[in-house]
Short mmCIF file of C-alpha atoms in Angstrom, two decimals:
data_model
loop_
_atom_site.label_atom_id
_atom_site.label_comp_id
_atom_site.label_asym_id
_atom_site.label_seq_id
_atom_site.Cartn_x
_atom_site.Cartn_y
_atom_site.Cartn_z
CA MET A 1 165.45 -9.89 -42.13
CA THR A 2 163.36 -8.54 -44.96
CA GLY A 3 163.62 -4.77 -44.55
CA SER A 4 166.12 -3.26 -46.94
CA GLU A 5 165.33 0.38 -46.23
CA THR A 6 165.34 1.94 -42.79
CA PRO A 7 161.94 3.56 -42.01
CA SER A 8 161.90 7.08 -40.59
CA SER A 9 159.99 5.97 -37.48
CA PHE A 10 158.93 2.90 -35.49
CA ARG A 11 155.33 2.31 -34.39
CA LEU A 12 154.80 0.27 -31.24
CA ALA A 13 151.33 -0.94 -30.26
CA TYR A 14 150.44 -1.86 -26.68
CA VAL A 15 147.36 -3.18 -24.95
CA PRO A 16 145.86 -1.81 -21.70
CA GLY A 17 147.86 -2.74 -18.63
CA VAL A 18 151.23 -2.92 -20.40
CA THR A 19 153.72 -0.16 -19.56
CA PRO A 20 156.37 0.12 -22.32
CA THR A 21 158.19 3.09 -20.73
CA LYS A 22 161.45 1.26 -19.98
CA TRP A 23 161.86 -0.10 -23.50
CA VAL A 24 160.93 3.22 -25.10
CA ARG A 25 163.60 4.97 -23.02
CA ILE A 26 166.29 2.52 -24.15
CA TRP A 27 165.16 2.90 -27.77
CA ASN A 28 165.48 6.69 -27.58
CA GLU A 29 168.97 6.36 -26.12
CA ARG A 30 170.18 3.96 -28.80
CA LEU A 31 168.33 5.28 -31.85
CA PRO A 32 167.77 9.00 -31.25
CA GLY A 33 167.32 9.58 -34.98
CA VAL A 34 164.39 7.13 -35.29
CA PRO A 35 161.29 8.38 -33.42
CA LEU A 36 159.19 5.72 -31.68
CA THR A 37 155.43 6.27 -31.78
CA LEU A 38 153.18 4.51 -29.25
CA VAL A 39 149.83 3.16 -30.48
CA GLY A 40 147.37 2.18 -27.74
CA VAL A 41 144.91 -0.52 -28.83
CA PRO A 42 142.26 -2.68 -27.11
CA ALA A 43 143.46 -6.22 -26.40
CA ASP A 44 141.08 -7.79 -28.91
CA GLU A 45 142.26 -5.47 -31.73
CA ALA A 46 146.02 -5.85 -31.26
CA ALA A 47 146.48 -8.64 -33.81
CA ARG A 48 144.36 -6.79 -36.39
CA THR A 49 146.46 -3.67 -35.87
CA LEU A 50 149.68 -5.57 -36.56
CA ARG A 51 148.32 -7.40 -39.60
CA GLY A 52 146.92 -4.17 -41.05
CA GLY A 53 150.31 -2.45 -40.91
CA ASP A 54 149.22 0.18 -38.37
CA ALA A 55 152.11 -0.84 -36.08
CA ASP A 56 155.50 -2.45 -36.65
CA ALA A 57 155.38 -4.50 -33.44
CA GLY A 58 153.28 -4.60 -30.31
CA PHE A 59 152.84 -5.82 -26.77
CA VAL A 60 149.85 -8.18 -26.83
CA ARG A 61 148.14 -10.68 -24.60
CA LEU A 62 148.44 -14.31 -25.58
CA PRO A 63 147.21 -16.31 -27.32
CA VAL A 64 147.77 -14.93 -30.82
CA ASP A 65 147.42 -16.75 -34.14
CA ARG A 66 151.01 -17.60 -35.05
CA THR A 67 150.17 -18.47 -38.63
CA ASP A 68 151.44 -15.06 -39.69
CA LEU A 69 152.43 -13.41 -36.40
CA SER A 70 155.61 -14.07 -34.46
CA ALA A 71 155.49 -13.77 -30.67
CA ILE A 72 158.00 -13.79 -27.84
CA PRO A 73 156.37 -14.47 -24.43
CA LEU A 74 157.69 -11.98 -21.86
CA TYR A 75 155.95 -12.48 -18.52
CA THR A 76 152.87 -13.88 -16.79
CA GLU A 77 150.63 -11.68 -14.66
CA THR A 78 149.01 -12.45 -11.33
CA THR A 79 145.21 -12.73 -11.53
CA VAL A 80 143.26 -10.75 -8.93
CA VAL A 81 139.66 -10.16 -7.89
CA VAL A 82 138.49 -6.54 -7.63
CA VAL A 83 136.11 -5.87 -4.72
CA PRO A 84 134.74 -2.93 -2.70
CA LYS A 85 136.95 -2.02 0.24
CA ASP A 86 134.25 -3.03 2.73
CA HIS A 87 133.78 -6.50 1.17
CA LEU A 88 134.67 -9.63 3.18
CA VAL A 89 137.31 -10.56 0.60
CA ALA A 90 139.23 -7.40 1.50
CA ALA A 91 139.92 -8.86 4.94
CA VAL A 92 142.09 -11.73 3.64
CA ASP A 93 145.40 -11.89 1.78
CA GLU A 94 144.33 -14.30 -0.97
CA VAL A 95 141.21 -16.12 -2.14
CA SER A 96 140.47 -19.06 -4.42
CA ALA A 97 137.93 -19.43 -7.20
CA ALA A 98 135.86 -21.64 -4.91
CA ASP A 99 135.54 -18.76 -2.41
CA LEU A 100 133.63 -16.79 -5.06
CA ALA A 101 131.03 -19.50 -5.72
CA GLU A 102 128.17 -17.48 -4.18
CA GLU A 103 129.30 -14.09 -5.55
CA VAL A 104 128.16 -12.39 -8.75
CA VAL A 105 131.27 -12.13 -10.91
CA LEU A 106 131.20 -9.76 -13.87
CA HIS A 107 132.55 -11.05 -17.19
CA PRO A 108 133.24 -8.12 -19.59
CA LEU A 109 133.23 -8.66 -23.33
CA ASP A 110 136.90 -7.62 -23.58
CA ASP A 111 138.00 -10.12 -20.92
CA THR A 112 141.59 -11.28 -21.57
CA LEU A 113 141.53 -14.49 -19.50
CA GLU A 114 140.87 -17.88 -21.09
CA TRP A 115 138.06 -19.44 -19.07
CA ASP A 116 136.54 -22.87 -19.29
CA ARG A 117 133.93 -21.37 -17.01
CA PRO A 118 134.26 -18.07 -15.09
CA PRO A 119 133.97 -18.39 -11.29
CA GLY A 120 130.95 -17.28 -9.28
CA LEU A 121 127.44 -16.51 -10.45
CA PRO A 122 126.95 -14.80 -13.85
CA ALA A 123 125.51 -11.29 -14.03
CA LEU A 124 122.36 -10.64 -16.03
CA GLU A 125 124.41 -8.84 -18.71
CA ARG A 126 128.08 -8.73 -19.67
CA PRO A 127 129.67 -5.26 -19.44
CA ALA A 128 131.14 -3.99 -22.71
CA THR A 129 134.57 -3.24 -21.29
CA THR A 130 136.72 -3.93 -18.24
CA GLU A 131 136.55 -0.24 -17.35
CA ASP A 132 132.74 -0.42 -17.34
CA ALA A 133 132.90 -3.51 -15.14
CA VAL A 134 135.04 -1.66 -12.59
CA GLU A 135 132.35 1.00 -12.32
CA LEU A 136 129.75 -1.73 -11.68
CA VAL A 137 131.92 -3.20 -8.90
CA ALA A 138 132.01 0.23 -7.27
CA ALA A 139 128.20 0.34 -7.53
CA GLY A 140 127.92 -2.99 -5.70
CA MET A 141 126.74 -4.94 -8.75
CA GLY A 142 129.32 -7.72 -8.49
CA LEU A 143 133.03 -8.58 -8.40
CA LEU A 144 135.57 -8.61 -11.22
CA VAL A 145 138.47 -10.95 -12.03
CA VAL A 146 141.29 -9.41 -14.10
CA PRO A 147 145.08 -9.40 -14.54
CA GLN A 148 146.70 -7.31 -11.81
CA SER A 149 147.90 -4.62 -14.23
CA LEU A 150 144.29 -3.88 -15.24
CA ALA A 151 143.24 -3.62 -11.59
CA ARG A 152 145.97 -1.01 -11.17
CA LEU A 153 145.11 0.78 -14.40
CA TYR A 154 141.44 1.27 -13.43
CA HIS A 155 142.07 1.73 -9.71
CA ARG A 156 139.53 3.59 -7.59
CA LYS A 157 139.90 4.75 -3.99
CA ASP A 158 136.76 2.84 -2.95
CA LEU A 159 137.99 -0.45 -4.44
CA THR A 160 140.78 -2.90 -3.70
CA TYR A 161 141.93 -6.26 -5.05
CA ARG A 162 143.33 -9.55 -3.81
CA PRO A 163 145.30 -12.35 -5.56
CA LEU A 164 143.06 -15.16 -6.82
CA SER A 165 144.25 -18.77 -7.08
CA ASP A 166 143.04 -21.69 -9.21
CA VAL A 167 142.23 -19.44 -12.19
CA PRO A 168 143.84 -18.73 -15.59
CA GLU A 169 146.65 -16.19 -15.83
CA SER A 170 147.35 -13.65 -18.57
CA ARG A 171 150.63 -13.80 -20.53
CA VAL A 172 152.08 -10.75 -22.24
CA ALA A 173 154.21 -11.11 -25.39
CA LEU A 174 155.97 -9.01 -27.99
CA SER A 175 154.45 -9.75 -31.40
CA TRP A 176 154.96 -8.62 -35.01
CA PRO A 177 154.05 -9.78 -38.55
CA GLU A 178 156.56 -12.48 -39.46
CA GLU A 179 156.88 -11.33 -43.08
CA ARG A 180 157.77 -7.81 -41.90
CA THR A 181 160.67 -8.62 -39.61
CA THR A 182 162.63 -5.47 -40.42
CA ASP A 183 165.97 -4.30 -39.04
CA LEU A 184 164.13 -1.99 -36.62
CA VAL A 185 161.95 -4.86 -35.41
CA GLU A 186 165.12 -6.87 -34.75
CA GLU A 187 166.56 -3.88 -32.92
CA PHE A 188 163.50 -3.66 -30.67
CA ILE A 189 163.55 -7.42 -30.03
CA GLY A 190 167.13 -7.01 -28.84
CA ILE A 191 166.13 -4.21 -26.48
CA VAL A 192 163.26 -6.24 -25.00
CA ARG A 193 165.52 -9.28 -24.57
CA GLY A 194 168.10 -7.20 -22.77
CA ARG A 195 170.88 -7.24 -25.36
CA THR A 196 173.52 -4.61 -24.80
CA VAL A 197 174.41 -1.96 -27.35
CA ASN A 198 177.65 -3.88 -28.08
CA SER A 199 175.83 -7.12 -28.93
CA THR A 200 177.29 -8.87 -31.97
CA ARG A 201 173.91 -10.21 -33.18
CA GLY A 202 173.61 -9.42 -36.88
CA ARG A 203 177.09 -7.94 -37.07
CA PRO A 204 180.19 -9.58 -38.59
CA PRO A 205 182.73 -10.62 -35.97
CA THR A 206 185.77 -8.40 -35.61
CA PRO A 207 188.83 -10.10 -37.18
CA PRO A 208 191.70 -10.80 -34.77
CA GLN A 209 194.41 -8.18 -34.84
CA PRO A 210 198.09 -9.25 -35.31
CA LYS A 211 200.19 -8.94 -32.20
CA ALA A 212 202.70 -6.11 -32.28
CA LYS A 213 206.37 -7.03 -32.03
CA ARG A 214 208.12 -6.08 -28.82
CA PRO A 215 210.71 -3.38 -29.48
CA GLU A 216 214.33 -4.27 -28.87
CA LYS A 217 215.90 -2.68 -25.85
CA LYS A 218 218.62 -0.15 -26.56
CA GLY A 219 221.50 0.24 -24.13
CA GLY A 220 221.23 -0.90 -20.56
CA ALA A 221 222.80 -3.96 -18.98
CA PRO A 222 223.66 -6.88 -21.29
CA ARG A 223 221.38 -9.87 -21.13
CA LYS A 224 222.68 -12.77 -19.03
CA PRO A 225 223.70 -15.80 -21.06
CA ALA A 226 221.69 -18.94 -20.71
CA ALA A 227 223.09 -21.73 -18.58
CA GLY A 228 225.53 -23.96 -20.43
CA LYS A 229 226.38 -21.46 -23.17
CA ALA A 230 229.98 -20.30 -23.72
CA THR A 231 230.76 -16.65 -23.05
CA GLY A 232 234.33 -16.43 -24.35
CA LYS A 233 235.79 -16.18 -20.81
CA ASN A 234 237.26 -18.99 -18.81
CA PRO A 235 235.15 -19.63 -15.81
CA ARG A 236 236.93 -19.66 -12.47
CA GLY A 237 238.67 -22.94 -12.00
CA ALA A 238 238.07 -24.02 -15.62
CA SER A 239 241.84 -24.35 -16.33
CA GLY A 240 244.51 -25.86 -14.08
CA GLY A 241 242.13 -28.38 -12.76
CA GLY A 242 242.33 -27.03 -9.17
CA LYS A 243 242.22 -24.08 -6.90
CA ARG A 244 244.96 -21.46 -6.93
CA GLY A 245 246.93 -21.38 -3.64
CA LYS A 246 249.32 -18.89 -1.97
CA PRO A 247 253.02 -18.84 -3.22
CA ARG A 248 255.50 -20.68 -0.99
CA ARG A 249 258.36 -18.76 0.74
CA ARG A 250 261.93 -19.73 -0.16
CA PRO A 251 264.02 -21.14 2.68
#
């Protein structure tokens, strides 16, 4: 770890679709004296935000350039297709990329999926953002393929979505500049990985404590001697070589 001084706050970036609430709550419970500030950034600006020092760590969508950024993959999202509620796709539980071959599929400029070739027919123009593309779906201009969290984020009552198979999936990771792996960054990594507050990571182990001597008992019944040890008393039958009988009467 490179941080020698503890900053007064921690800045956490996050991209659309990621909900950091759970981790922020744990942070506030464990480090109430270090405020955590959330910094919302577009997916394509997350790496630049981290490199520029505008955030200490951030939830990003992979891939990221790991030349200078560290990243811990956290989870993979289901990919869905967003459609109007009266569309044929809404009548089934799941569709494949091949099912969209004759549909116009919008491909926004901030798309987070890594395509060799997007499914369906291309629109005349690419929407600037995913949010703009959702509005075009509602207007009947085409369909939209996105990670499920983005479909939920931009949800509209007149739209729905269905899982889509045979397409890329989006992976979310925790990332930070490798050269700025501070104590607070390590603390947040531990929270995200589920370490408990009593985790020994980064702390010296507690030396074993000497066992306390058992106090001697005072008073009470004497301890029984071990078998085979002399007690100072003749055991019954130890002398005379036989059993003692009754005395005989004189005639």
